[in-house]
mmCIF file of C-alpha atoms in Angstrom:
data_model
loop_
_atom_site.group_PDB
_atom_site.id
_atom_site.type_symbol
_atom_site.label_atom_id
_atom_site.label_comp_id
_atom_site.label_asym_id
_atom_site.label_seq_id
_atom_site.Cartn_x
_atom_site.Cartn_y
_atom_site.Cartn_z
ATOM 1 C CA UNK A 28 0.000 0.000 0.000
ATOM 2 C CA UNK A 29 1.405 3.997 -0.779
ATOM 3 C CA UNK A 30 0.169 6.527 1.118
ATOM 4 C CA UNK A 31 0.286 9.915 -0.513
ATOM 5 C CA UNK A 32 0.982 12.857 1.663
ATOM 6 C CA UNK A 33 2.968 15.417 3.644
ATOM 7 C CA UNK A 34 3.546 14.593 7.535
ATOM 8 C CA UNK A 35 2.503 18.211 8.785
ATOM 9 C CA UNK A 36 -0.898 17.733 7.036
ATOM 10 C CA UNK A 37 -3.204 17.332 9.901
ATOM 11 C CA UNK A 38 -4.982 14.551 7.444
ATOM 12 C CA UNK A 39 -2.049 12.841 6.537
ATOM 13 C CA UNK A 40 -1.332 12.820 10.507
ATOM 14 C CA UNK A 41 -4.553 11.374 11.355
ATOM 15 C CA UNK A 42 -4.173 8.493 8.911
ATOM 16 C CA UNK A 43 -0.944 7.687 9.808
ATOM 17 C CA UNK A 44 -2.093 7.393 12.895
ATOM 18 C CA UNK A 45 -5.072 4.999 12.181
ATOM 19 C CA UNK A 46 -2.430 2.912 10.133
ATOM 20 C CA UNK A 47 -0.615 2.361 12.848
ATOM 21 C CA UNK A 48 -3.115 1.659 15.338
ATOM 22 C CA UNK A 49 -4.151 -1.151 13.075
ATOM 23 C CA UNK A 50 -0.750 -2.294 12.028
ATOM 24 C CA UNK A 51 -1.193 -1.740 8.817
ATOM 25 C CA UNK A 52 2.201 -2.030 6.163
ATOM 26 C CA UNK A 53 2.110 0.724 4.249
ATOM 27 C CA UNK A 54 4.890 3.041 2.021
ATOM 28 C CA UNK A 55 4.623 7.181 2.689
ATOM 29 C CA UNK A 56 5.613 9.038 -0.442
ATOM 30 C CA UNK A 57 5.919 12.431 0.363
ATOM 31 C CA UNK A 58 3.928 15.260 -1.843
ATOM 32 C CA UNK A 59 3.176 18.605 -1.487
ATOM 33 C CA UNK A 60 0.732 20.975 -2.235
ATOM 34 C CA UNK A 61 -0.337 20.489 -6.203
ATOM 35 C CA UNK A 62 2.581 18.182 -6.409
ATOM 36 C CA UNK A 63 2.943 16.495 -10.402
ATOM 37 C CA UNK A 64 3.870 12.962 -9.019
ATOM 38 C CA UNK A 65 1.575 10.827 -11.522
ATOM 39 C CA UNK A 66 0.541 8.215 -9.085
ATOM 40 C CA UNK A 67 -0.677 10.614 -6.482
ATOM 41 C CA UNK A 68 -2.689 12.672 -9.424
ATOM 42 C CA UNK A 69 -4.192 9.305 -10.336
ATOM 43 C CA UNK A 70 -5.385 8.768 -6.946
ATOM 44 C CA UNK A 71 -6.395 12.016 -5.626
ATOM 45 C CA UNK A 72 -7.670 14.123 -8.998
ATOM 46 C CA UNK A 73 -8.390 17.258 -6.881
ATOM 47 C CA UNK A 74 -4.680 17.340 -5.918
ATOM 48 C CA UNK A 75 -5.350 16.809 -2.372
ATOM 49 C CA UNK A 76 -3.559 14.854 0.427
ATOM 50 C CA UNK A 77 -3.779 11.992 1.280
ATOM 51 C CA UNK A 78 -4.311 9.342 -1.264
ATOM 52 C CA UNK A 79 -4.348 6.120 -1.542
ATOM 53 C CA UNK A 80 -3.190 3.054 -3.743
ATOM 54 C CA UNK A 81 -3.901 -0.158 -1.925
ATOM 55 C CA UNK A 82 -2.845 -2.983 -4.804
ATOM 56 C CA UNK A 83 -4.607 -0.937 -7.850
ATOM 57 C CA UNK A 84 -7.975 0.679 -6.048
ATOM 58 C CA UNK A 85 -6.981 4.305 -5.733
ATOM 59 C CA UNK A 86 -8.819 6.414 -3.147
ATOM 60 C CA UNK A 87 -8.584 9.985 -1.910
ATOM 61 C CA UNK A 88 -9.398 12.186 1.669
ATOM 62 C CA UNK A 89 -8.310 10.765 5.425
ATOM 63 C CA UNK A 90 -12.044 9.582 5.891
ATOM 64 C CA UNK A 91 -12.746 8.038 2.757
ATOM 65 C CA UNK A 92 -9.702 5.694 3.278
ATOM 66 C CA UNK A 93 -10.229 5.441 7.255
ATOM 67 C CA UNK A 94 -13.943 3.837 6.314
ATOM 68 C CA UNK A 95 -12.347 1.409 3.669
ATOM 69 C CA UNK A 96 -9.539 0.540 5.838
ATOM 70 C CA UNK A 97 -12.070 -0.204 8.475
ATOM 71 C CA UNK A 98 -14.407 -2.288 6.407
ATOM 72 C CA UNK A 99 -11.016 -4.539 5.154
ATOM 73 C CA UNK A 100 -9.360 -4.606 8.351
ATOM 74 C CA UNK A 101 -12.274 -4.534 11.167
ATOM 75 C CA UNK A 102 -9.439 -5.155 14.381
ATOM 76 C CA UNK A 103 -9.004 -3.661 16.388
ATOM 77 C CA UNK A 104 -12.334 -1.620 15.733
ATOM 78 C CA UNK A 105 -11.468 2.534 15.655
ATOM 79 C CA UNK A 106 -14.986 2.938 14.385
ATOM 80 C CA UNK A 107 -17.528 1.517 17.293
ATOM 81 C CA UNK A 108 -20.388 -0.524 15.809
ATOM 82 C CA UNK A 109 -22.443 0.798 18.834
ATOM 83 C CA UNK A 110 -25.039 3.216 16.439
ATOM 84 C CA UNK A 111 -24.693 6.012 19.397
ATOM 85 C CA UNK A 112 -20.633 5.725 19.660
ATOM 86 C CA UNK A 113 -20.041 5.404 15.401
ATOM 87 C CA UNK A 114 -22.469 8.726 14.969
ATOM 88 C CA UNK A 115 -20.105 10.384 17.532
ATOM 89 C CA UNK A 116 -17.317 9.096 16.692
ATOM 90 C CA UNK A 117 -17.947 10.812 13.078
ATOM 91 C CA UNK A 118 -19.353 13.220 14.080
ATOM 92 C CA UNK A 119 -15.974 14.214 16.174
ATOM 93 C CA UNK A 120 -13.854 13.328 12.487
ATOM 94 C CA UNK A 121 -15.945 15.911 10.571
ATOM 95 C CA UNK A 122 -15.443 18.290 13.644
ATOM 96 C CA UNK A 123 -11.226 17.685 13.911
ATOM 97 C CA UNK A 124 -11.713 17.811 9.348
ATOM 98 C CA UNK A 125 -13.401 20.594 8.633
ATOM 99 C CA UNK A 126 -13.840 22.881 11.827
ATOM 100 C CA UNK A 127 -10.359 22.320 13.806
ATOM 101 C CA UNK A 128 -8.374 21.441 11.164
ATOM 102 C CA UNK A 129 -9.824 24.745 9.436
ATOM 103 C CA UNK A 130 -9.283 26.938 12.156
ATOM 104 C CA UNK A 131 -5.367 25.633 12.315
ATOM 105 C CA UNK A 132 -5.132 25.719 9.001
ATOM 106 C CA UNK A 133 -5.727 29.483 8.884
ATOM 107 C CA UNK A 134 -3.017 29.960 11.301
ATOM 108 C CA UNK A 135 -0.582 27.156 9.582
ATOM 109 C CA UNK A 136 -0.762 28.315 6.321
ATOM 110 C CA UNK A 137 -0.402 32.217 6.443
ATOM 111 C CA UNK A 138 1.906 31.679 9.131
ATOM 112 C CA UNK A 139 3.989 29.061 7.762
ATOM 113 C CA UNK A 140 3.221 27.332 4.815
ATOM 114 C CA UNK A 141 2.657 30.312 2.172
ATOM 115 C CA UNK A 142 6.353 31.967 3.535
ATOM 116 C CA UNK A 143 8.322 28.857 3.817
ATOM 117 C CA UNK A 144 6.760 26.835 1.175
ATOM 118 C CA UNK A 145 5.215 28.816 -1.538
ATOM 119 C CA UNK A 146 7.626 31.925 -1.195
ATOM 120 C CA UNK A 147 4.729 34.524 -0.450
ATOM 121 C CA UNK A 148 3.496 36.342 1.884
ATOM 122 C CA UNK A 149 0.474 35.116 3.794
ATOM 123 C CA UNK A 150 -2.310 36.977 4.876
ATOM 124 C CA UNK A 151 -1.475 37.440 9.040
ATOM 125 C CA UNK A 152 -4.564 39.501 10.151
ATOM 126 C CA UNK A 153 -6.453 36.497 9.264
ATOM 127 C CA UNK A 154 -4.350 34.103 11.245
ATOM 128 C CA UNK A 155 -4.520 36.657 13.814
ATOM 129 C CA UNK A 156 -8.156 36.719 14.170
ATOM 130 C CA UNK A 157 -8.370 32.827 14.200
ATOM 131 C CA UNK A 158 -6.401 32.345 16.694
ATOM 132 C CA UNK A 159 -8.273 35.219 18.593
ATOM 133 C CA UNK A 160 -11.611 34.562 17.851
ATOM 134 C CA UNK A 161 -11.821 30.894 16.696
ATOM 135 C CA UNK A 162 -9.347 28.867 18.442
ATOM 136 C CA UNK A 163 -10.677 29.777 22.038
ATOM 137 C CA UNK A 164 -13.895 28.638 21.633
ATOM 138 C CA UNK A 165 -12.994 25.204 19.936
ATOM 139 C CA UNK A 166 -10.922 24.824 23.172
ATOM 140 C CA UNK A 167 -13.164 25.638 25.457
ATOM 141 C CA UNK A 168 -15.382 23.074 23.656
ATOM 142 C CA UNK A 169 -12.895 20.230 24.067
ATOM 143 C CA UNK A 170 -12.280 21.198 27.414
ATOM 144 C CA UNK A 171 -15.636 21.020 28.377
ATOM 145 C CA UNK A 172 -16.113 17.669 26.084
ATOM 146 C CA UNK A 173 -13.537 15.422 26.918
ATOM 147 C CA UNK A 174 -14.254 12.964 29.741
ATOM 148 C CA UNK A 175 -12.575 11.582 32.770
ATOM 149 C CA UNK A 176 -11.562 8.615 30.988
ATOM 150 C CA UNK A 177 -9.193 10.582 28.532
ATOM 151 C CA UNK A 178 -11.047 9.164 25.375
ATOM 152 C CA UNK A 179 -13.463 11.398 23.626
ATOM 153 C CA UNK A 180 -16.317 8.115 22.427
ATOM 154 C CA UNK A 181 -16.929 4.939 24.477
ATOM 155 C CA UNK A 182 -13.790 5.156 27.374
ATOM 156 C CA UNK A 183 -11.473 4.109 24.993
ATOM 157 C CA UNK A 184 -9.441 5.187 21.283
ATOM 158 C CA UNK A 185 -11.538 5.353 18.702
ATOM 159 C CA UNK A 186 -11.059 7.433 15.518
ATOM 160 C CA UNK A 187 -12.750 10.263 17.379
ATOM 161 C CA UNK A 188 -9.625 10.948 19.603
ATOM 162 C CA UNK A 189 -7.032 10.724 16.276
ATOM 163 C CA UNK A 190 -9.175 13.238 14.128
ATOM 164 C CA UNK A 191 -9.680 16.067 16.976
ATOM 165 C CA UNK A 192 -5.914 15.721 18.402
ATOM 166 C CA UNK A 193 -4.383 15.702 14.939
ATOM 167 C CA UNK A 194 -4.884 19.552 14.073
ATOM 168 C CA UNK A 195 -3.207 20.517 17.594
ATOM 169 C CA UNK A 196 0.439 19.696 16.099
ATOM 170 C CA UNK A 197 -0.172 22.553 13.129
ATOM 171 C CA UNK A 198 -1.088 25.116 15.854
ATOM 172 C CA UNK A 199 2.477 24.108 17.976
ATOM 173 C CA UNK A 200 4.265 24.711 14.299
ATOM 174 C CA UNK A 201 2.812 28.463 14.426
ATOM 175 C CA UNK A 202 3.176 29.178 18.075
ATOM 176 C CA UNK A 203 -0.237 28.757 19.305
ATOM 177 C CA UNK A 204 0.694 26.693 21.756
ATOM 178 C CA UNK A 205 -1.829 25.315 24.632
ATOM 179 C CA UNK A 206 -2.410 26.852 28.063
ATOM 180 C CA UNK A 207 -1.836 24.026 30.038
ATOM 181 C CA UNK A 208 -3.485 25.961 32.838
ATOM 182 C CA UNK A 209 -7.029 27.307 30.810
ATOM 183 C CA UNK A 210 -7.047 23.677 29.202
ATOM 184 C CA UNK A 211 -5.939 21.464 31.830
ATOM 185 C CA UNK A 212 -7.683 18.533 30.034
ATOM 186 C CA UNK A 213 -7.169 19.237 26.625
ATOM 187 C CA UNK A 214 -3.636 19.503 27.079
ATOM 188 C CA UNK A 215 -3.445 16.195 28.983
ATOM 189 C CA UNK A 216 -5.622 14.643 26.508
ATOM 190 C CA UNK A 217 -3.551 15.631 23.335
ATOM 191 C CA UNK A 218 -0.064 14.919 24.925
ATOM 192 C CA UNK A 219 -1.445 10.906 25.536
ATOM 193 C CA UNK A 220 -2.909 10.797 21.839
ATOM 194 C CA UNK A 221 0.356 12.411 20.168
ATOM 195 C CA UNK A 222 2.511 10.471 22.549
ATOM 196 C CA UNK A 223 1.201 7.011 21.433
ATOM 197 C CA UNK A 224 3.639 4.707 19.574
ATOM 198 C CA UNK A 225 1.460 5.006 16.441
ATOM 199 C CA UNK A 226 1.849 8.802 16.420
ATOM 200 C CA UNK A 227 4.946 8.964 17.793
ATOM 201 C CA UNK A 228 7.706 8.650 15.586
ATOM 202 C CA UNK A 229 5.411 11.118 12.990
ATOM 203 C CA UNK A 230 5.326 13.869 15.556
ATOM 204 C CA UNK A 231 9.412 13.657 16.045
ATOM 205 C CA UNK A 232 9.849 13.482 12.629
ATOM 206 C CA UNK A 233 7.239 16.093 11.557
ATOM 207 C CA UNK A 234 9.098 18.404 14.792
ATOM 208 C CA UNK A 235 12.561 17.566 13.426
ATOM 209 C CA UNK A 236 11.535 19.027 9.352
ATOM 210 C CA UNK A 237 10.192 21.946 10.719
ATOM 211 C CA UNK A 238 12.708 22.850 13.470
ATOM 212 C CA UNK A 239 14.672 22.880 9.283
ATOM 213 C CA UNK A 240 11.812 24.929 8.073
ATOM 214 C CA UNK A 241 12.001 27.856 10.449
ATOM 215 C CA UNK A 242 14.990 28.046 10.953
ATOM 216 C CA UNK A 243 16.074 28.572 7.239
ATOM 217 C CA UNK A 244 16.234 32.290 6.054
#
């Protein structure tokens, strides 16, 4: 199997994640943003990461291939056949997707990715005002949502826990960095998900590329 993808994707991260979790072989070939690479345009024809070739069947976007991974390899179970725990538990991956990962990715990209990657400036006030205006109250959320048992569906790690923690590594790239002390549990809560051996190795080597990123002219 080839994964297409960057590490500091927040999408990328979350499947690499799940992959692990399930012990799943797999090959990461690194792409970027619009990258040429034939194989990765055959399998993703929007240009977006991460994609998929598993033997031939090509496949595109972190939840797409999470729910076919799932359906081929159903152990350990990251999607809970419980109806109440799967609707949360995808209901949290469309939350870290599309609301979290947004929010971060307003941040990320002016702060980080347009500069260092794309050689242009990137547009500040409005990483500014996410991280004034957005970010505290999808903190507060998770704060407020995560319970005692450190998992967000069922007392245990589901997909749910992968897909909101994932976006927190793009907002330690741009310095929006946790308040261990407003977010006592959310900090907690992301350290243990980051920190497992699935994740692990990604987030040192993810740290280790862009310690190289900013600290180039």
């Amino acid at each position: 199997m080839i994964i297409y993808g960057s590490v500091v994707s927040p999408f990328v991260r979350k499947l690499l994640g799940y992959l692990g979790e399930k012990g799943i072989d797999f090959e990461l070939k690194g792409v970027g943003i619009g990258d040429p690479d034939p194989g990765f345009r055959a399998a993703s024809p929007l240009g977006k990461m991460p994609a998929m070739d598993d033997d031939g069947f090509l496949l595109a976007d972190s939840s797409a291939i999470i729910h076919y991974l799932e359906a081929k390899h159903p152990e350990p179970a990251l999607i809970p056949a419980d109806p109440q725990q799967r609707g949360r538990v995808i209901w949290w991956d469309e939350f870290g997707d599309t609301v979290f990962a947004a929010c971060s990715g307003k941040m990320f990209f002016n702060r980080i990715v347009s500069p260092k990657f794309l050689g242009r400036e990137g547009d500040l006030a409005a990483a500014a005002q996410a991280e004034a205006e957005e970010l505290p109250k999808l903190l507060d959320y998770l704060e407020s949502a995560i319970p005692a048992s450190g998992y967000l569906v069922g007392d245990r790690f589901t997909l749910a826990d992968l897909a909101a923690a994932s976006p927190l590594m793009n907002l330690r790239h741009c310095g929006a960095c946790l308040d261990a002390a407003k977010h006592p549990k959310t900090a907690a809560w992301s350290e243990a998900i980051l920190s497992r051996p699935s994740l692990a190795p990604w987030v040192e080597k993810e740290e280790r590329m862009m310690a190289k990123v900013l600290a180039a002219a």
